[in-house]
PDB file of C-alpha atoms and ligand atoms in Angstrom:
ATOM      1  CA  UNK A   1     166.371 129.343 159.088  1.00 48.00           C
ATOM      2  CA  UNK A   2     169.103 130.270 156.632  1.00 50.00           C
ATOM      3  CA  UNK A   3     169.998 133.971 156.608  1.00 51.00           C
ATOM      4  CA  UNK A   4     168.331 135.515 153.616  1.00 62.00           C
ATOM      5  CA  UNK A   5     167.361 138.963 152.441  1.00 82.00           C
ATOM      6  CA  UNK A   6     164.020 137.647 151.221  1.00 91.00           C
ATOM      7  CA  UNK A   7     160.970 137.641 153.432  1.00 95.00           C
ATOM      8  CA  UNK A   8     159.309 134.258 153.213  1.00 96.00           C
ATOM      9  CA  UNK A   9     155.782 133.541 154.437  1.00 98.00           C
ATOM     10  CA  UNK A  10     154.391 130.019 154.757  1.00 98.00           C
ATOM     11  CA  UNK A  11     150.679 130.084 153.946  1.00 98.00           C
ATOM     12  CA  UNK A  12     148.433 127.458 155.488  1.00 98.00           C
ATOM     13  CA  UNK A  13     144.749 127.079 154.576  1.00 98.00           C
ATOM     14  CA  UNK A  14     142.630 125.016 156.980  1.00 97.00           C
ATOM     15  CA  UNK A  15     139.465 123.496 155.580  1.00 97.00           C
ATOM     16  CA  UNK A  16     137.203 122.519 158.468  1.00 94.00           C
ATOM     17  CA  UNK A  17     133.801 122.083 156.836  1.00 93.00           C
ATOM     18  CA  UNK A  18     131.952 120.852 153.760  1.00 94.00           C
ATOM     19  CA  UNK A  19     130.925 124.411 152.821  1.00 92.00           C
ATOM     20  CA  UNK A  20     134.497 125.639 153.247  1.00 95.00           C
ATOM     21  CA  UNK A  21     135.728 122.901 150.901  1.00 96.00           C
ATOM     22  CA  UNK A  22     132.904 123.352 148.372  1.00 96.00           C
ATOM     23  CA  UNK A  23     132.786 127.153 148.196  1.00 96.00           C
ATOM     24  CA  UNK A  24     135.896 128.584 149.867  1.00 97.00           C
ATOM     25  CA  UNK A  25     138.587 126.368 148.359  1.00 98.00           C
ATOM     26  CA  UNK A  26     137.722 126.980 144.657  1.00 98.00           C
ATOM     27  CA  UNK A  27     137.624 130.736 145.323  1.00 98.00           C
ATOM     28  CA  UNK A  28     141.066 130.618 146.992  1.00 98.00           C
ATOM     29  CA  UNK A  29     142.485 128.364 144.247  1.00 98.00           C
ATOM     30  CA  UNK A  30     141.458 130.907 141.631  1.00 98.00           C
ATOM     31  CA  UNK A  31     143.024 133.746 143.633  1.00 98.00           C
ATOM     32  CA  UNK A  32     146.284 131.844 144.165  1.00 98.00           C
ATOM     33  CA  UNK A  33     146.388 131.106 140.467  1.00 98.00           C
ATOM     34  CA  UNK A  34     146.008 134.823 139.659  1.00 98.00           C
ATOM     35  CA  UNK A  35     148.902 135.632 142.003  1.00 98.00           C
ATOM     36  CA  UNK A  36     150.914 132.604 140.880  1.00 98.00           C
ATOM     37  CA  UNK A  37     151.497 131.377 144.418  1.00 98.00           C
ATOM     38  CA  UNK A  38     151.225 128.031 146.162  1.00 98.00           C
ATOM     39  CA  UNK A  39     150.010 127.267 149.670  1.00 98.00           C
ATOM     40  CA  UNK A  40     149.355 124.284 151.953  1.00 98.00           C
ATOM     41  CA  UNK A  41     145.747 123.088 152.204  1.00 98.00           C
ATOM     42  CA  UNK A  42     144.849 120.946 155.210  1.00 98.00           C
ATOM     43  CA  UNK A  43     141.522 119.178 154.720  1.00 98.00           C
ATOM     44  CA  UNK A  44     139.066 117.714 157.200  1.00 97.00           C
ATOM     45  CA  UNK A  45     137.791 114.771 155.193  1.00 97.00           C
ATOM     46  CA  UNK A  46     135.344 112.881 157.407  1.00 96.00           C
ATOM     47  CA  UNK A  47     131.777 113.794 158.463  1.00 94.00           C
ATOM     48  CA  UNK A  48     131.085 117.507 158.858  1.00 90.00           C
ATOM     49  CA  UNK A  49     129.610 117.589 162.356  1.00 85.00           C
ATOM     50  CA  UNK A  50     130.705 121.146 163.060  1.00 75.00           C
ATOM     51  CA  UNK A  51     127.107 122.215 163.616  1.00 66.00           C
ATOM     52  CA  UNK A  52     127.285 120.340 166.883  1.00 54.00           C
ATOM     53  CA  UNK A  53     129.104 123.360 168.284  1.00 54.00           C
ATOM     54  CA  UNK A  54     125.616 124.902 168.346  1.00 48.00           C
ATOM     55  CA  UNK A  55     125.011 122.922 171.506  1.00 47.00           C
ATOM     56  CA  UNK A  56     128.045 124.505 173.139  1.00 47.00           C
ATOM     57  CA  UNK A  57     126.503 127.980 173.081  1.00 49.00           C
ATOM     58  CA  UNK A  58     125.344 127.540 176.648  1.00 49.00           C
ATOM     59  CA  UNK A  59     128.988 127.890 177.681  1.00 53.00           C
ATOM     60  CA  UNK A  60     129.536 131.616 178.517  1.00 54.00           C
ATOM     61  CA  UNK A  61     133.067 131.849 177.048  1.00 55.00           C
ATOM     62  CA  UNK A  62     131.986 130.086 173.885  1.00 52.00           C
ATOM     63  CA  UNK A  63     128.871 132.241 173.575  1.00 56.00           C
ATOM     64  CA  UNK A  64     130.995 135.405 173.930  1.00 61.00           C
ATOM     65  CA  UNK A  65     133.285 134.237 171.149  1.00 61.00           C
ATOM     66  CA  UNK A  66     130.342 133.258 168.955  1.00 58.00           C
ATOM     67  CA  UNK A  67     128.803 136.721 169.268  1.00 59.00           C
ATOM     68  CA  UNK A  68     132.119 138.571 168.731  1.00 60.00           C
ATOM     69  CA  UNK A  69     133.101 136.566 165.657  1.00 59.00           C
ATOM     70  CA  UNK A  70     129.567 136.465 164.220  1.00 58.00           C
ATOM     71  CA  UNK A  71     129.461 140.263 164.187  1.00 52.00           C
ATOM     72  CA  UNK A  72     132.900 140.195 162.588  1.00 54.00           C
ATOM     73  CA  UNK A  73     131.574 138.153 159.691  1.00 51.00           C
ATOM     74  CA  UNK A  74     132.649 134.642 160.695  1.00 52.00           C
ATOM     75  CA  UNK A  75     129.670 132.544 159.682  1.00 50.00           C
ATOM     76  CA  UNK A  76     128.632 129.484 161.601  1.00 49.00           C
ATOM     77  CA  UNK A  77     126.640 126.694 160.021  1.00 54.00           C
ATOM     78  CA  UNK A  78     124.825 123.901 161.656  1.00 54.00           C
ATOM     79  CA  UNK A  79     125.705 120.771 159.717  1.00 57.00           C
ATOM     80  CA  UNK A  80     125.542 117.738 161.920  1.00 56.00           C
ATOM     81  CA  UNK A  81     123.575 119.526 164.667  1.00 54.00           C
ATOM     82  CA  UNK A  82     120.392 117.611 164.006  1.00 56.00           C
ATOM     83  CA  UNK A  83     121.441 115.337 161.168  1.00 60.00           C
ATOM     84  CA  UNK A  84     124.551 113.461 160.164  1.00 67.00           C
ATOM     85  CA  UNK A  85     126.973 115.713 158.324  1.00 75.00           C
ATOM     86  CA  UNK A  86     128.264 114.909 154.814  1.00 86.00           C
ATOM     87  CA  UNK A  87     131.579 113.031 154.451  1.00 94.00           C
ATOM     88  CA  UNK A  88     133.632 115.909 153.076  1.00 96.00           C
ATOM     89  CA  UNK A  89     136.363 113.888 151.353  1.00 96.00           C
ATOM     90  CA  UNK A  90     133.817 111.938 149.298  1.00 96.00           C
ATOM     91  CA  UNK A  91     131.619 114.917 148.366  1.00 96.00           C
ATOM     92  CA  UNK A  92     134.450 117.188 147.256  1.00 97.00           C
ATOM     93  CA  UNK A  93     137.123 114.730 146.111  1.00 98.00           C
ATOM     94  CA  UNK A  94     137.329 116.659 142.814  1.00 98.00           C
ATOM     95  CA  UNK A  95     138.084 119.928 144.637  1.00 98.00           C
ATOM     96  CA  UNK A  96     140.828 118.320 146.727  1.00 98.00           C
ATOM     97  CA  UNK A  97     142.281 116.861 143.519  1.00 98.00           C
ATOM     98  CA  UNK A  98     142.129 120.313 141.886  1.00 98.00           C
ATOM     99  CA  UNK A  99     144.203 121.798 144.723  1.00 98.00           C
ATOM    100  CA  UNK A 100     146.715 118.979 144.367  1.00 98.00           C
ATOM    101  CA  UNK A 101     146.949 119.242 140.577  1.00 98.00           C
ATOM    102  CA  UNK A 102     147.424 123.004 140.785  1.00 98.00           C
ATOM    103  CA  UNK A 103     150.645 122.307 142.706  1.00 98.00           C
ATOM    104  CA  UNK A 104     149.493 123.138 146.226  1.00 98.00           C
ATOM    105  CA  UNK A 105     150.551 121.012 149.153  1.00 98.00           C
ATOM    106  CA  UNK A 106     147.635 118.913 150.447  1.00 98.00           C
ATOM    107  CA  UNK A 107     147.659 117.514 153.973  1.00 98.00           C
ATOM    108  CA  UNK A 108     145.388 115.990 156.583  1.00 98.00           C
ATOM    109  CA  UNK A 109     143.607 118.273 159.047  1.00 98.00           C
ATOM    110  CA  UNK A 110     141.184 115.837 160.687  1.00 97.00           C
ATOM    111  CA  UNK A 111     138.706 113.037 160.134  1.00 97.00           C
ATOM    112  CA  UNK A 112     135.916 114.553 162.260  1.00 95.00           C
ATOM    113  CA  UNK A 113     136.945 118.147 163.050  1.00 94.00           C
ATOM    114  CA  UNK A 114     134.276 118.636 165.676  1.00 90.00           C
ATOM    115  CA  UNK A 115     135.152 115.415 167.492  1.00 93.00           C
ATOM    116  CA  UNK A 116     138.849 116.255 167.465  1.00 94.00           C
ATOM    117  CA  UNK A 117     138.209 119.740 168.883  1.00 90.00           C
ATOM    118  CA  UNK A 118     135.918 118.549 171.638  1.00 89.00           C
ATOM    119  CA  UNK A 119     137.300 115.141 172.599  1.00 92.00           C
ATOM    120  CA  UNK A 120     140.973 114.840 171.720  1.00 92.00           C
ATOM    121  CA  UNK A 121     142.088 115.150 175.368  1.00 90.00           C
ATOM    122  CA  UNK A 122     139.907 112.215 176.392  1.00 93.00           C
ATOM    123  CA  UNK A 123     140.768 109.932 173.465  1.00 96.00           C
ATOM    124  CA  UNK A 124     142.962 106.907 174.122  1.00 96.00           C
ATOM    125  CA  UNK A 125     146.040 106.362 171.916  1.00 96.00           C
ATOM    126  CA  UNK A 126     144.011 103.751 170.013  1.00 96.00           C
ATOM    127  CA  UNK A 127     141.122 106.167 169.399  1.00 97.00           C
ATOM    128  CA  UNK A 128     143.570 108.841 168.236  1.00 97.00           C
ATOM    129  CA  UNK A 129     145.154 106.339 165.855  1.00 97.00           C
ATOM    130  CA  UNK A 130     141.741 105.349 164.463  1.00 97.00           C
ATOM    131  CA  UNK A 131     140.782 109.010 163.822  1.00 97.00           C
ATOM    132  CA  UNK A 132     144.089 109.675 162.073  1.00 98.00           C
ATOM    133  CA  UNK A 133     143.898 106.400 160.138  1.00 98.00           C
ATOM    134  CA  UNK A 134     140.368 107.099 158.826  1.00 98.00           C
ATOM    135  CA  UNK A 135     141.381 110.568 157.662  1.00 98.00           C
ATOM    136  CA  UNK A 136     144.628 109.310 156.183  1.00 98.00           C
ATOM    137  CA  UNK A 137     142.982 106.463 154.262  1.00 98.00           C
ATOM    138  CA  UNK A 138     140.330 108.637 152.641  1.00 98.00           C
ATOM    139  CA  UNK A 139     142.690 111.495 151.776  1.00 98.00           C
ATOM    140  CA  UNK A 140     145.339 109.173 150.322  1.00 98.00           C
ATOM    141  CA  UNK A 141     142.588 107.464 148.260  1.00 98.00           C
ATOM    142  CA  UNK A 142     141.492 110.850 146.913  1.00 98.00           C
ATOM    143  CA  UNK A 143     145.085 111.855 146.128  1.00 98.00           C
ATOM    144  CA  UNK A 144     146.085 108.422 144.848  1.00 98.00           C
ATOM    145  CA  UNK A 145     149.272 108.428 146.939  1.00 97.00           C
ATOM    146  CA  UNK A 146     150.686 108.935 150.417  1.00 98.00           C
ATOM    147  CA  UNK A 147     149.724 112.043 152.371  1.00 98.00           C
ATOM    148  CA  UNK A 148     152.906 113.867 153.262  1.00 97.00           C
ATOM    149  CA  UNK A 149     151.889 116.322 155.953  1.00 98.00           C
ATOM    150  CA  UNK A 150     149.293 116.995 158.612  1.00 98.00           C
ATOM    151  CA  UNK A 151     148.040 119.771 160.879  1.00 98.00           C
ATOM    152  CA  UNK A 152     145.965 118.924 163.963  1.00 97.00           C
ATOM    153  CA  UNK A 153     142.538 120.584 164.107  1.00 96.00           C
ATOM    154  CA  UNK A 154     142.413 123.598 166.417  1.00 94.00           C
ATOM    155  CA  UNK A 155     146.177 123.256 167.066  1.00 95.00           C
ATOM    156  CA  UNK A 156     145.221 120.550 169.524  1.00 95.00           C
ATOM    157  CA  UNK A 157     147.982 118.039 169.895  1.00 96.00           C
ATOM    158  CA  UNK A 158     148.596 115.933 172.981  1.00 90.00           C
ATOM    159  CA  UNK A 159     151.751 113.906 173.669  1.00 91.00           C
ATOM    160  CA  UNK A 160     149.993 110.658 172.599  1.00 95.00           C
ATOM    161  CA  UNK A 161     148.950 112.379 169.335  1.00 96.00           C
ATOM    162  CA  UNK A 162     152.583 113.174 168.569  1.00 95.00           C
ATOM    163  CA  UNK A 163     153.453 109.508 169.095  1.00 95.00           C
ATOM    164  CA  UNK A 164     150.523 108.183 167.029  1.00 97.00           C
ATOM    165  CA  UNK A 165     151.369 110.490 164.137  1.00 97.00           C
ATOM    166  CA  UNK A 166     154.767 108.853 163.834  1.00 96.00           C
ATOM    167  CA  UNK A 167     153.028 105.773 162.388  1.00 96.00           C
ATOM    168  CA  UNK A 168     152.223 107.828 159.257  1.00 98.00           C
ATOM    169  CA  UNK A 169     154.630 108.955 156.547  1.00 97.00           C
ATOM    170  CA  UNK A 170     154.253 112.662 157.370  1.00 97.00           C
ATOM    171  CA  UNK A 171     157.312 114.659 156.333  1.00 96.00           C
ATOM    172  CA  UNK A 172     156.303 117.313 158.845  1.00 97.00           C
ATOM    173  CA  UNK A 173     153.409 118.266 161.121  1.00 98.00           C
ATOM    174  CA  UNK A 174     151.995 121.699 161.898  1.00 98.00           C
ATOM    175  CA  UNK A 175     150.238 121.079 165.196  1.00 98.00           C
ATOM    176  CA  UNK A 176     150.979 124.098 167.344  1.00 97.00           C
ATOM    177  CA  UNK A 177     151.635 127.812 167.686  1.00 97.00           C
ATOM    178  CA  UNK A 178     155.236 128.899 168.104  1.00 97.00           C
ATOM    179  CA  UNK A 179     158.249 130.668 166.640  1.00 97.00           C
ATOM    180  CA  UNK A 180     160.635 128.262 164.949  1.00 95.00           C
ATOM    181  CA  UNK A 181     160.749 124.773 163.413  1.00 95.00           C
ATOM    182  CA  UNK A 182     161.638 122.041 165.910  1.00 96.00           C
ATOM    183  CA  UNK A 183     161.481 118.310 166.560  1.00 95.00           C
ATOM    184  CA  UNK A 184     159.488 117.164 169.603  1.00 95.00           C
ATOM    185  CA  UNK A 185     161.858 114.201 170.127  1.00 92.00           C
ATOM    186  CA  UNK A 186     164.841 112.590 168.460  1.00 89.00           C
ATOM    187  CA  UNK A 187     163.845 111.063 165.125  1.00 88.00           C
ATOM    188  CA  UNK A 188     160.351 112.590 165.041  1.00 93.00           C
ATOM    189  CA  UNK A 189     159.031 114.546 162.060  1.00 94.00           C
ATOM    190  CA  UNK A 190     159.624 118.295 162.467  1.00 96.00           C
ATOM    191  CA  UNK A 191     156.876 120.622 163.661  1.00 97.00           C
ATOM    192  CA  UNK A 192     156.238 123.801 161.651  1.00 97.00           C
ATOM    193  CA  UNK A 193     154.314 126.033 164.075  1.00 98.00           C
ATOM    194  CA  UNK A 194     151.895 128.780 163.111  1.00 98.00           C
ATOM    195  CA  UNK A 195     153.595 132.036 164.139  1.00 98.00           C
ATOM    196  CA  UNK A 196     150.907 134.637 163.367  1.00 98.00           C
ATOM    197  CA  UNK A 197     147.460 135.178 164.903  1.00 95.00           C
ATOM    198  CA  UNK A 198     144.295 134.388 162.928  1.00 95.00           C
ATOM    199  CA  UNK A 199     141.452 136.693 161.902  1.00 94.00           C
ATOM    200  CA  UNK A 200     139.067 135.077 164.346  1.00 88.00           C
ATOM    201  CA  UNK A 201     141.503 135.585 167.214  1.00 90.00           C
ATOM    202  CA  UNK A 202     142.309 139.232 166.550  1.00 91.00           C
ATOM    203  CA  UNK A 203     139.218 140.903 165.177  1.00 90.00           C
ATOM    204  CA  UNK A 204     137.248 142.963 167.663  1.00 89.00           C
ATOM    205  CA  UNK A 205     140.051 142.883 170.220  1.00 87.00           C
ATOM    206  CA  UNK A 206     142.716 145.417 171.245  1.00 88.00           C
ATOM    207  CA  UNK A 207     141.502 147.985 168.728  1.00 93.00           C
ATOM    208  CA  UNK A 208     141.829 145.614 165.743  1.00 94.00           C
ATOM    209  CA  UNK A 209     139.166 146.255 163.119  1.00 94.00           C
ATOM    210  CA  UNK A 210     138.791 145.238 159.474  1.00 94.00           C
ATOM    211  CA  UNK A 211     140.498 148.567 158.643  1.00 96.00           C
ATOM    212  CA  UNK A 212     143.795 147.889 160.415  1.00 96.00           C
ATOM    213  CA  UNK A 213     143.798 144.070 160.509  1.00 97.00           C
ATOM    214  CA  UNK A 214     145.911 143.457 157.380  1.00 98.00           C
ATOM    215  CA  UNK A 215     148.492 146.059 158.366  1.00 97.00           C
ATOM    216  CA  UNK A 216     148.738 144.531 161.829  1.00 97.00           C
ATOM    217  CA  UNK A 217     149.496 141.083 160.365  1.00 98.00           C
ATOM    218  CA  UNK A 218     151.940 142.431 157.767  1.00 98.00           C
ATOM    219  CA  UNK A 219     153.900 144.337 160.439  1.00 97.00           C
ATOM    220  CA  UNK A 220     154.547 141.105 162.302  1.00 97.00           C
ATOM    221  CA  UNK A 221     156.128 139.450 159.263  1.00 98.00           C
ATOM    222  CA  UNK A 222     159.915 139.804 159.288  1.00 96.00           C
ATOM    223  CA  UNK A 223     162.915 138.669 157.274  1.00 94.00           C
ATOM    224  CA  UNK A 224     165.085 135.998 158.944  1.00 89.00           C
ATOM    225  CA  UNK A 225     162.403 134.587 161.167  1.00 94.00           C
ATOM    226  CA  UNK A 226     159.831 131.876 160.602  1.00 95.00           C
ATOM    227  CA  UNK A 227     156.555 133.407 159.315  1.00 97.00           C
ATOM    228  CA  UNK A 228     153.540 131.117 159.079  1.00 98.00           C
ATOM    229  CA  UNK A 229     150.095 132.568 158.387  1.00 98.00           C
ATOM    230  CA  UNK A 230     147.020 130.402 158.895  1.00 98.00           C
ATOM    231  CA  UNK A 231     143.773 131.228 157.104  1.00 98.00           C
ATOM    232  CA  UNK A 232     140.496 129.298 156.906  1.00 96.00           C
ATOM    233  CA  UNK A 233     138.457 128.385 153.820  1.00 96.00           C
ATOM    234  CA  UNK A 234     135.369 129.255 155.922  1.00 94.00           C
ATOM    235  CA  UNK A 235     136.611 132.771 156.727  1.00 94.00           C
ATOM    236  CA  UNK A 236     139.133 134.108 154.192  1.00 96.00           C
ATOM    237  CA  UNK A 237     137.584 131.965 151.452  1.00 96.00           C
ATOM    238  CA  UNK A 238     134.133 133.260 152.356  1.00 94.00           C
ATOM    239  CA  UNK A 239     132.961 136.469 154.113  1.00 93.00           C
ATOM    240  CA  UNK A 240     136.536 137.810 154.486  1.00 95.00           C
ATOM    241  CA  UNK A 241     137.661 136.976 150.960  1.00 97.00           C
ATOM    242  CA  UNK A 242     137.927 140.661 149.980  1.00 97.00           C
ATOM    243  CA  UNK A 243     139.999 141.466 153.034  1.00 97.00           C
ATOM    244  CA  UNK A 244     142.319 138.536 152.373  1.00 98.00           C
ATOM    245  CA  UNK A 245     142.688 139.530 148.725  1.00 98.00           C
ATOM    246  CA  UNK A 246     143.848 142.946 149.928  1.00 98.00           C
ATOM    247  CA  UNK A 247     146.335 141.263 152.267  1.00 98.00           C
ATOM    248  CA  UNK A 248     147.743 139.215 149.409  1.00 98.00           C
ATOM    249  CA  UNK A 249     148.046 142.315 147.236  1.00 98.00           C
ATOM    250  CA  UNK A 250     149.896 144.201 150.002  1.00 98.00           C
ATOM    251  CA  UNK A 251     152.129 141.194 150.733  1.00 98.00           C
ATOM    252  CA  UNK A 252     152.991 141.005 147.023  1.00 97.00           C
ATOM    253  CA  UNK A 253     153.752 144.739 146.894  1.00 97.00           C
ATOM    254  CA  UNK A 254     156.145 144.245 149.826  1.00 97.00           C
ATOM    255  CA  UNK A 255     157.725 141.417 147.808  1.00 97.00           C
ATOM    256  CA  UNK A 256     157.008 138.782 150.413  1.00 98.00           C
ATOM    257  CA  UNK A 257     157.498 135.316 148.990  1.00 97.00           C
ATOM    258  CA  UNK A 258     154.511 133.087 149.751  1.00 98.00           C
ATOM    259  CA  UNK A 259     155.182 129.369 149.917  1.00 97.00           C
ATOM    260  CA  UNK A 260     153.594 126.111 151.104  1.00 98.00           C
ATOM    261  CA  UNK A 261     154.803 125.061 154.552  1.00 98.00           C
ATOM    262  CA  UNK A 262     156.892 122.172 153.213  1.00 96.00           C
ATOM    263  CA  UNK A 263     159.095 124.698 151.388  1.00 96.00           C
ATOM    264  CA  UNK A 264     160.117 126.130 154.773  1.00 95.00           C
ATOM    265  CA  UNK A 265     161.995 122.930 155.580  1.00 93.00           C
ATOM    266  CA  UNK A 266     165.378 124.186 154.484  1.00 70.00           C
ATOM    267  CA  UNK A 267     167.140 121.256 152.915  1.00 62.00           C
ATOM    268  CA  UNK A 268     170.565 122.491 154.082  1.00 57.00           C
ATOM    269  CA  UNK A 269     169.403 122.400 157.666  1.00 61.00           C
ATOM    270  CA  UNK A 270     168.845 118.847 158.776  1.00 67.00           C
ATOM    271  CA  UNK A 271     169.308 119.147 162.528  1.00 80.00           C
ATOM    272  CA  UNK A 272     166.219 120.906 163.883  1.00 90.00           C
ATOM    273  CA  UNK A 273     166.410 121.999 167.534  1.00 93.00           C
ATOM    274  CA  UNK A 274     164.552 119.873 170.049  1.00 95.00           C
ATOM    275  CA  UNK A 275     161.581 121.452 171.805  1.00 96.00           C
ATOM    276  CA  UNK A 276     158.355 120.378 173.467  1.00 94.00           C
ATOM    277  CA  UNK A 277     154.649 121.105 173.207  1.00 95.00           C
ATOM    278  CA  UNK A 278     152.502 122.460 176.059  1.00 94.00           C
ATOM    279  CA  UNK A 279     148.726 122.758 176.023  1.00 93.00           C
ATOM    280  CA  UNK A 280     147.470 126.035 177.467  1.00 91.00           C
ATOM    281  CA  UNK A 281     144.602 128.509 177.094  1.00 86.00           C
ATOM    282  CA  UNK A 282     146.058 131.896 176.187  1.00 79.00           C
ATOM    283  CA  UNK A 283     143.043 133.104 174.231  1.00 70.00           C
ATOM    284  CA  UNK A 284     140.719 133.886 177.124  1.00 67.00           C
ATOM    285  CA  UNK A 285     138.050 132.003 175.159  1.00 66.00           C
ATOM    286  CA  UNK A 286     138.440 128.935 177.361  1.00 65.00           C
ATOM    287  CA  UNK A 287     139.900 127.082 174.390  1.00 80.00           C
ATOM    288  CA  UNK A 288     143.274 125.400 174.927  1.00 90.00           C
ATOM    289  CA  UNK A 289     145.820 125.133 172.153  1.00 93.00           C
ATOM    290  CA  UNK A 290     149.199 123.483 171.753  1.00 96.00           C
ATOM    291  CA  UNK A 291     152.154 125.851 171.972  1.00 96.00           C
ATOM    292  CA  UNK A 292     155.860 125.416 171.489  1.00 96.00           C
ATOM    293  CA  UNK A 293     157.182 124.890 175.037  1.00 94.00           C
ATOM    294  CA  UNK A 294     160.274 127.132 174.951  1.00 93.00           C
ATOM    295  CA  UNK A 295     158.256 130.045 173.541  1.00 90.00           C
ATOM    296  CA  UNK A 296     155.740 129.800 176.382  1.00 86.00           C
ATOM    297  CA  UNK A 297     158.599 129.490 178.884  1.00 83.00           C
ATOM    298  CA  UNK A 298     160.234 132.585 177.374  1.00 80.00           C
ATOM    299  CA  UNK A 299     157.021 134.609 177.722  1.00 77.00           C
ATOM    300  CA  UNK A 300     156.669 133.483 181.373  1.00 71.00           C
ATOM    301  CA  UNK A 301     160.291 134.525 182.069  1.00 72.00           C
ATOM    302  CA  UNK A 302     159.711 137.919 180.425  1.00 68.00           C
TER     303      UNK A 302
HETATM  304 ZN1  LIG B 401     140.440 123.564 161.703  1.00 77.31          ZN
END
């Protein structure tokens, strides 16, 4: 990134569910309007089958996480557990259009979020392409133009996914956790990794409570480094809305400049460094995620 005295924070809002899109997004849009800021919204647009995670509660690691985050105010809903979930992009097309018209960046998160989270490793390149294609088609119909960016659900991105994404006109992808913008291979769209932890990951761990959570996040934001904060319409647009509002107020008081992720692609800097993606479980929740390879290597060397 260009040397600058300003502290810039890319703000990414993931929308995983129908409820998140219907209730969380309008609330966040209103808040962003009050603060006169823009963010990137990544929508899951296909069937909301997230309730199917209900059936995963038998898994001890998943059960542990469910209990920890439920007490912390992350609400789970059971759409698609016993019935077919609503097709989000059709039900809330007007809300997606509102986000777009208000000047926010709108990108593709997933077709079926639950399927992507649970099956992406087993999907063939063709299946991956079909999932991306279905999501792309519906979202571009809703927007009335090409979709310019995407962010894989759950930061789950395999090598074949990277390749399949190249068939779409994405200006950038945000598929992993990491520290700086990079290209996974010559000629590929750049990756803008998420640099900061999420509420769900931190709360209830290592002495992090609702009281010190915002301060903890703000302390990790620095000038002259890539800062990307990832919130969820289902969390910060819902039960943790008040907490997030406080964060935004504090970030504004510290004069942090909040931007959509696309604005982090410095136009003067065309040659992004090359780096890879590795899929590892660092959370202890038995949930793998894609990480920027050199950052993982660095932490192993340290
Ligand atoms: Zn998601």
